[in-house]
PDB file of C-alpha atoms in Angstrom:
ATOM      1  CA  MET A 251       0.000   0.000   0.000  1.00  0.00           C
ATOM      2  CA  GLU A 252       1.372   3.390  -0.968  1.00  0.00           C
ATOM      3  CA  HIS A 253       1.298   6.281   1.465  1.00  0.00           C
ATOM      4  CA  ILE A 254       1.256   9.984   0.811  1.00  0.00           C
ATOM      5  CA  ALA A 255       2.870  12.381   3.265  1.00  0.00           C
ATOM      6  CA  TYR A 256       0.452  15.142   4.186  1.00  0.00           C
ATOM      7  CA  SER A 257       1.407  18.231   6.108  1.00  0.00           C
ATOM      8  CA  LYS A 258      -0.861  21.082   7.061  1.00  0.00           C
ATOM      9  CA  GLN A 259      -1.037  23.509   9.927  1.00  0.00           C
ATOM     10  CA  ILE A 260      -4.262  22.945  11.852  1.00  0.00           C
ATOM     11  CA  PRO A 261      -5.529  25.592  14.272  1.00  0.00           C
ATOM     12  CA  ILE A 262      -6.160  24.847  17.922  1.00  0.00           C
ATOM     13  CA  LYS A 263      -9.411  26.493  18.961  1.00  0.00           C
ATOM     14  CA  LYS A 264     -10.699  27.284  22.419  1.00  0.00           C
ATOM     15  CA  GLN A 265      -9.612  25.435  25.510  1.00  0.00           C
ATOM     16  CA  TYR A 266     -12.494  23.706  27.298  1.00  0.00           C
ATOM     17  CA  ASP A 267     -12.814  22.055  30.655  1.00  0.00           C
ATOM     18  CA  VAL A 268     -14.926  19.244  29.165  1.00  0.00           C
ATOM     19  CA  ILE A 269     -15.476  18.106  25.588  1.00  0.00           C
ATOM     20  CA  VAL A 270     -18.313  15.651  24.944  1.00  0.00           C
ATOM     21  CA  CYS A 271     -18.186  13.804  21.631  1.00  0.00           C
ATOM     22  CA  GLY A 272     -21.684  12.724  20.547  1.00  0.00           C
ATOM     23  CA  GLY A 273     -24.988  14.514  21.123  1.00  0.00           C
ATOM     24  CA  GLY A 274     -27.319  11.575  21.706  1.00  0.00           C
ATOM     25  CA  PRO A 275     -29.093  11.060  25.043  1.00  0.00           C
ATOM     26  CA  SER A 276     -25.867  10.171  26.890  1.00  0.00           C
ATOM     27  CA  GLY A 277     -23.824  12.980  25.383  1.00  0.00           C
ATOM     28  CA  PHE A 278     -26.605  15.481  25.932  1.00  0.00           C
ATOM     29  CA  ALA A 279     -26.858  14.464  29.614  1.00  0.00           C
ATOM     30  CA  ALA A 280     -23.077  14.563  30.098  1.00  0.00           C
ATOM     31  CA  ALA A 281     -22.775  18.016  28.512  1.00  0.00           C
ATOM     32  CA  ILE A 282     -25.648  19.526  30.499  1.00  0.00           C
ATOM     33  CA  SER A 283     -24.427  18.023  33.772  1.00  0.00           C
ATOM     34  CA  SER A 284     -20.904  19.268  33.140  1.00  0.00           C
ATOM     35  CA  ALA A 285     -21.965  22.807  32.233  1.00  0.00           C
ATOM     36  CA  ARG A 286     -24.354  23.052  35.182  1.00  0.00           C
ATOM     37  CA  LYS A 287     -21.437  22.229  37.495  1.00  0.00           C
ATOM     38  CA  GLY A 288     -19.590  25.244  36.078  1.00  0.00           C
ATOM     39  CA  ALA A 289     -17.309  23.539  33.551  1.00  0.00           C
ATOM     40  CA  LYS A 290     -16.771  25.241  30.195  1.00  0.00           C
ATOM     41  CA  THR A 291     -18.269  22.539  27.952  1.00  0.00           C
ATOM     42  CA  LEU A 292     -18.231  21.782  24.233  1.00  0.00           C
ATOM     43  CA  LEU A 293     -20.612  19.232  22.670  1.00  0.00           C
ATOM     44  CA  ILE A 294     -19.513  17.882  19.266  1.00  0.00           C
ATOM     45  CA  GLU A 295     -22.266  16.246  17.167  1.00  0.00           C
ATOM     46  CA  GLN A 296     -21.870  14.787  13.677  1.00  0.00           C
ATOM     47  CA  GLY A 297     -25.527  15.324  12.789  1.00  0.00           C
ATOM     48  CA  GLY A 298     -27.562  18.494  12.573  1.00  0.00           C
ATOM     49  CA  CYS A 299     -29.438  18.089  15.860  1.00  0.00           C
ATOM     50  CA  LEU A 300     -29.210  16.660  19.353  1.00  0.00           C
ATOM     51  CA  GLY A 301     -30.862  13.464  20.483  1.00  0.00           C
ATOM     52  CA  GLY A 302     -29.158  10.831  18.328  1.00  0.00           C
ATOM     53  CA  PHE A 303     -31.337   7.783  17.762  1.00  0.00           C
ATOM     54  CA  TRP A 304     -33.965   9.328  20.017  1.00  0.00           C
ATOM     55  CA  THR A 305     -34.673  12.160  17.550  1.00  0.00           C
ATOM     56  CA  ARG A 306     -32.968  11.328  14.235  1.00  0.00           C
ATOM     57  CA  GLY A 307     -33.992   7.693  14.573  1.00  0.00           C
ATOM     58  CA  LEU A 308     -37.610   8.685  15.306  1.00  0.00           C
ATOM     59  CA  LEU A 309     -37.669   6.900  18.654  1.00  0.00           C
ATOM     60  CA  THR A 310     -40.737   8.763  19.884  1.00  0.00           C
ATOM     61  CA  TRP A 311     -42.054   6.013  22.150  1.00  0.00           C
ATOM     62  CA  LEU A 312     -39.906   6.104  25.298  1.00  0.00           C
ATOM     63  CA  ILE A 313     -40.118   3.238  27.755  1.00  0.00           C
ATOM     64  CA  ASP A 314     -39.544   3.372  31.529  1.00  0.00           C
ATOM     65  CA  THR A 315     -38.867   7.118  31.873  1.00  0.00           C
ATOM     66  CA  PHE A 316     -40.887   7.950  34.987  1.00  0.00           C
ATOM     67  CA  ASP A 317     -39.428   8.829  38.368  1.00  0.00           C
ATOM     68  CA  LYS A 318     -35.829   8.255  37.352  1.00  0.00           C
ATOM     69  CA  GLY A 319     -34.805  11.502  39.008  1.00  0.00           C
ATOM     70  CA  ALA A 320     -32.671  14.465  38.103  1.00  0.00           C
ATOM     71  CA  LEU A 321     -32.131  15.269  34.453  1.00  0.00           C
ATOM     72  CA  LEU A 322     -34.419  12.668  32.857  1.00  0.00           C
ATOM     73  CA  ASP A 323     -37.373  13.873  34.935  1.00  0.00           C
ATOM     74  CA  GLU A 324     -36.591  17.447  33.918  1.00  0.00           C
ATOM     75  CA  VAL A 325     -36.430  16.495  30.230  1.00  0.00           C
ATOM     76  CA  MET A 326     -39.735  14.616  30.420  1.00  0.00           C
ATOM     77  CA  GLU A 327     -41.456  17.507  32.221  1.00  0.00           C
ATOM     78  CA  ARG A 328     -40.157  20.055  29.722  1.00  0.00           C
ATOM     79  CA  LEU A 329     -41.183  17.904  26.776  1.00  0.00           C
ATOM     80  CA  GLU A 330     -44.620  17.408  28.222  1.00  0.00           C
ATOM     81  CA  ARG A 331     -45.010  21.151  28.769  1.00  0.00           C
ATOM     82  CA  SER A 332     -43.404  22.698  25.710  1.00  0.00           C
ATOM     83  CA  ALA A 333     -43.162  19.970  23.088  1.00  0.00           C
ATOM     84  CA  ASP A 334     -46.622  18.418  23.309  1.00  0.00           C
ATOM     85  CA  GLY A 335     -45.285  15.310  25.006  1.00  0.00           C
ATOM     86  CA  LYS A 336     -47.778  12.827  26.377  1.00  0.00           C
ATOM     87  CA  ARG A 337     -47.495  10.555  29.390  1.00  0.00           C
ATOM     88  CA  PHE A 338     -49.189   7.201  29.571  1.00  0.00           C
ATOM     89  CA  PRO A 339     -49.010   6.586  33.337  1.00  0.00           C
ATOM     90  CA  ASP A 340     -50.901   3.298  33.300  1.00  0.00           C
ATOM     91  CA  ILE A 341     -48.244   1.683  31.065  1.00  0.00           C
ATOM     92  CA  SER A 342     -45.141   3.719  32.046  1.00  0.00           C
ATOM     93  CA  ARG A 343     -44.544   5.137  28.574  1.00  0.00           C
ATOM     94  CA  PHE A 344     -43.965   8.580  27.111  1.00  0.00           C
ATOM     95  CA  THR A 345     -44.145   9.941  23.579  1.00  0.00           C
ATOM     96  CA  ALA A 346     -43.046  13.261  22.085  1.00  0.00           C
ATOM     97  CA  ASP A 347     -42.647  14.733  18.617  1.00  0.00           C
ATOM     98  CA  SER A 348     -39.048  14.261  17.405  1.00  0.00           C
ATOM     99  CA  GLU A 349     -38.733  17.719  15.879  1.00  0.00           C
ATOM    100  CA  LYS A 350     -39.978  19.449  19.016  1.00  0.00           C
ATOM    101  CA  THR A 351     -37.703  17.245  21.120  1.00  0.00           C
ATOM    102  CA  LYS A 352     -34.676  18.387  19.085  1.00  0.00           C
ATOM    103  CA  LEU A 353     -35.524  21.995  19.854  1.00  0.00           C
ATOM    104  CA  GLU A 354     -36.065  21.371  23.563  1.00  0.00           C
ATOM    105  CA  LEU A 355     -32.768  19.494  23.961  1.00  0.00           C
ATOM    106  CA  GLU A 356     -30.909  22.320  22.233  1.00  0.00           C
ATOM    107  CA  ARG A 357     -32.733  24.901  24.361  1.00  0.00           C
ATOM    108  CA  MET A 358     -31.649  23.077  27.523  1.00  0.00           C
ATOM    109  CA  CYS A 359     -28.021  22.972  26.375  1.00  0.00           C
ATOM    110  CA  LYS A 360     -27.984  26.659  25.509  1.00  0.00           C
ATOM    111  CA  GLU A 361     -29.597  27.594  28.847  1.00  0.00           C
ATOM    112  CA  SER A 362     -26.881  25.580  30.613  1.00  0.00           C
ATOM    113  CA  GLY A 363     -24.073  27.284  28.692  1.00  0.00           C
ATOM    114  CA  VAL A 364     -23.024  24.343  26.513  1.00  0.00           C
ATOM    115  CA  ASP A 365     -21.284  25.258  23.237  1.00  0.00           C
ATOM    116  CA  ILE A 366     -22.518  22.994  20.401  1.00  0.00           C
ATOM    117  CA  LEU A 367     -20.802  22.090  17.129  1.00  0.00           C
ATOM    118  CA  TYR A 368     -23.114  20.429  14.590  1.00  0.00           C
ATOM    119  CA  HIS A 369     -22.075  18.611  11.412  1.00  0.00           C
ATOM    120  CA  THR A 370     -18.668  17.966  12.958  1.00  0.00           C
ATOM    121  CA  PHE A 371     -16.858  14.625  13.050  1.00  0.00           C
ATOM    122  CA  VAL A 372     -14.258  13.429  15.515  1.00  0.00           C
ATOM    123  CA  SER A 373     -11.473  12.426  13.147  1.00  0.00           C
ATOM    124  CA  GLY A 374      -8.457  12.075  15.428  1.00  0.00           C
ATOM    125  CA  ALA A 375      -6.993  12.611  18.859  1.00  0.00           C
ATOM    126  CA  VAL A 376      -3.732  13.714  20.427  1.00  0.00           C
ATOM    127  CA  THR A 377      -2.815  11.609  23.433  1.00  0.00           C
ATOM    128  CA  ASP A 378      -0.118  12.060  26.031  1.00  0.00           C
ATOM    129  CA  ARG A 379       0.723   8.734  27.619  1.00  0.00           C
ATOM    130  CA  ARG A 380      -2.638   7.485  28.923  1.00  0.00           C
ATOM    131  CA  SER A 381      -4.689  10.671  28.597  1.00  0.00           C
ATOM    132  CA  VAL A 382      -6.322  12.636  25.797  1.00  0.00           C
ATOM    133  CA  ARG A 383      -4.967  16.118  25.220  1.00  0.00           C
ATOM    134  CA  SER A 384      -6.840  17.265  22.099  1.00  0.00           C
ATOM    135  CA  VAL A 385      -9.523  16.077  19.745  1.00  0.00           C
ATOM    136  CA  LEU A 386      -9.238  16.638  15.998  1.00  0.00           C
ATOM    137  CA  THR A 387     -12.514  17.553  14.324  1.00  0.00           C
ATOM    138  CA  GLU A 388     -13.523  17.777  10.710  1.00  0.00           C
ATOM    139  CA  SER A 389     -16.348  19.782   9.177  1.00  0.00           C
ATOM    140  CA  LYS A 390     -16.944  22.033   6.199  1.00  0.00           C
ATOM    141  CA  SER A 391     -14.784  24.539   8.058  1.00  0.00           C
ATOM    142  CA  GLY A 392     -11.879  22.122   7.755  1.00  0.00           C
ATOM    143  CA  HIS A 393      -9.789  20.453  10.434  1.00  0.00           C
ATOM    144  CA  VAL A 394      -9.662  21.999  13.898  1.00  0.00           C
ATOM    145  CA  TYR A 395      -8.159  20.804  17.193  1.00  0.00           C
ATOM    146  CA  PHE A 396      -9.906  21.440  20.490  1.00  0.00           C
ATOM    147  CA  ASP A 397      -8.091  21.085  23.827  1.00  0.00           C
ATOM    148  CA  ALA A 398      -9.747  20.099  27.094  1.00  0.00           C
ATOM    149  CA  THR A 399      -9.024  18.710  30.509  1.00  0.00           C
ATOM    150  CA  VAL A 400     -11.705  15.995  30.299  1.00  0.00           C
ATOM    151  CA  PHE A 401     -13.054  14.172  27.237  1.00  0.00           C
ATOM    152  CA  ILE A 402     -16.217  12.059  27.138  1.00  0.00           C
ATOM    153  CA  ASP A 403     -16.840   9.628  24.278  1.00  0.00           C
ATOM    154  CA  ALA A 404     -20.615   9.394  23.827  1.00  0.00           C
ATOM    155  CA  THR A 405     -20.477   8.770  20.078  1.00  0.00           C
ATOM    156  CA  GLY A 406     -22.240   5.422  20.236  1.00  0.00           C
ATOM    157  CA  ASP A 407     -19.510   3.889  18.072  1.00  0.00           C
ATOM    158  CA  GLY A 408     -16.588   4.740  20.355  1.00  0.00           C
ATOM    159  CA  ASP A 409     -15.074   7.092  17.776  1.00  0.00           C
ATOM    160  CA  LEU A 410     -12.893   9.002  20.238  1.00  0.00           C
ATOM    161  CA  GLY A 411     -11.729   5.799  21.916  1.00  0.00           C
ATOM    162  CA  TYR A 412     -10.822   4.351  18.532  1.00  0.00           C
ATOM    163  CA  HIS A 413      -8.788   7.432  17.590  1.00  0.00           C
ATOM    164  CA  CYS A 414      -6.993   7.162  20.937  1.00  0.00           C
ATOM    165  CA  GLY A 415      -5.985   3.591  20.133  1.00  0.00           C
ATOM    166  CA  ALA A 416      -8.397   1.775  22.467  1.00  0.00           C
ATOM    167  CA  SER A 417      -9.037  -1.846  21.609  1.00  0.00           C
ATOM    168  CA  TYR A 418     -12.511  -2.942  20.579  1.00  0.00           C
ATOM    169  CA  GLU A 419     -14.507  -5.958  19.495  1.00  0.00           C
ATOM    170  CA  ILE A 420     -17.403  -6.295  17.098  1.00  0.00           C
ATOM    171  CA  GLY A 421     -20.215  -8.667  18.068  1.00  0.00           C
ATOM    172  CA  ASN A 422     -20.040 -11.654  20.351  1.00  0.00           C
ATOM    173  CA  GLU A 423     -17.321 -14.329  20.378  1.00  0.00           C
ATOM    174  CA  ALA A 424     -18.498 -15.538  16.960  1.00  0.00           C
ATOM    175  CA  GLY A 425     -18.615 -11.986  15.545  1.00  0.00           C
ATOM    176  CA  VAL A 426     -22.416 -11.986  15.420  1.00  0.00           C
ATOM    177  CA  THR A 427     -24.003  -8.583  16.040  1.00  0.00           C
ATOM    178  CA  GLN A 428     -27.498  -7.614  17.146  1.00  0.00           C
ATOM    179  CA  PRO A 429     -29.816  -7.127  14.169  1.00  0.00           C
ATOM    180  CA  MET A 430     -30.984  -3.627  13.294  1.00  0.00           C
ATOM    181  CA  SER A 431     -34.469  -2.554  14.231  1.00  0.00           C
ATOM    182  CA  LEU A 432     -36.624   0.509  13.652  1.00  0.00           C
ATOM    183  CA  VAL A 433     -38.772   2.049  16.322  1.00  0.00           C
ATOM    184  CA  ALA A 434     -41.080   4.770  15.033  1.00  0.00           C
ATOM    185  CA  HIS A 435     -44.338   6.492  15.796  1.00  0.00           C
ATOM    186  CA  ILE A 436     -46.567   7.030  12.780  1.00  0.00           C
ATOM    187  CA  ASP A 437     -49.793   9.039  13.046  1.00  0.00           C
TER     188      ASP A 437
END
């Protein structure tokens, strides 16, 4: 295999206390929690909205969301109030419009002081021994490094971990993976 040497100066943008890679439910929760504790927080999302499979995957029928405490209760209450969410208390389910959920999740992040980068991929990392020093991102703006003290990989695919050299496995011992499924609400 041939290799091409590539050299380019890549800017290092703002320094953050915490960088969360992935804006799905876990990344959203990590970013909000971090920012509410006073940490300067950046949330990097490859798509054009927050919520991951919850919103982009049209997972509008949420199971077992009641009385979990803290942030999930707040999200459910806000969705019920401002996004036409509906509780089904007799069967412990909740449903909300995906588009309105996207807006509410973004509103919560902005209110908490989270900086958000949409349409941005994690494409590399700079490590120093056993810790991450910078994350390399790629978007239509080009390549940019972001420095932080703490990094959280909530990409769903372990993108940051992969770029840091973490080992991984696909599937079970035989390499068999869980089949895909689609959960959607159609009116």
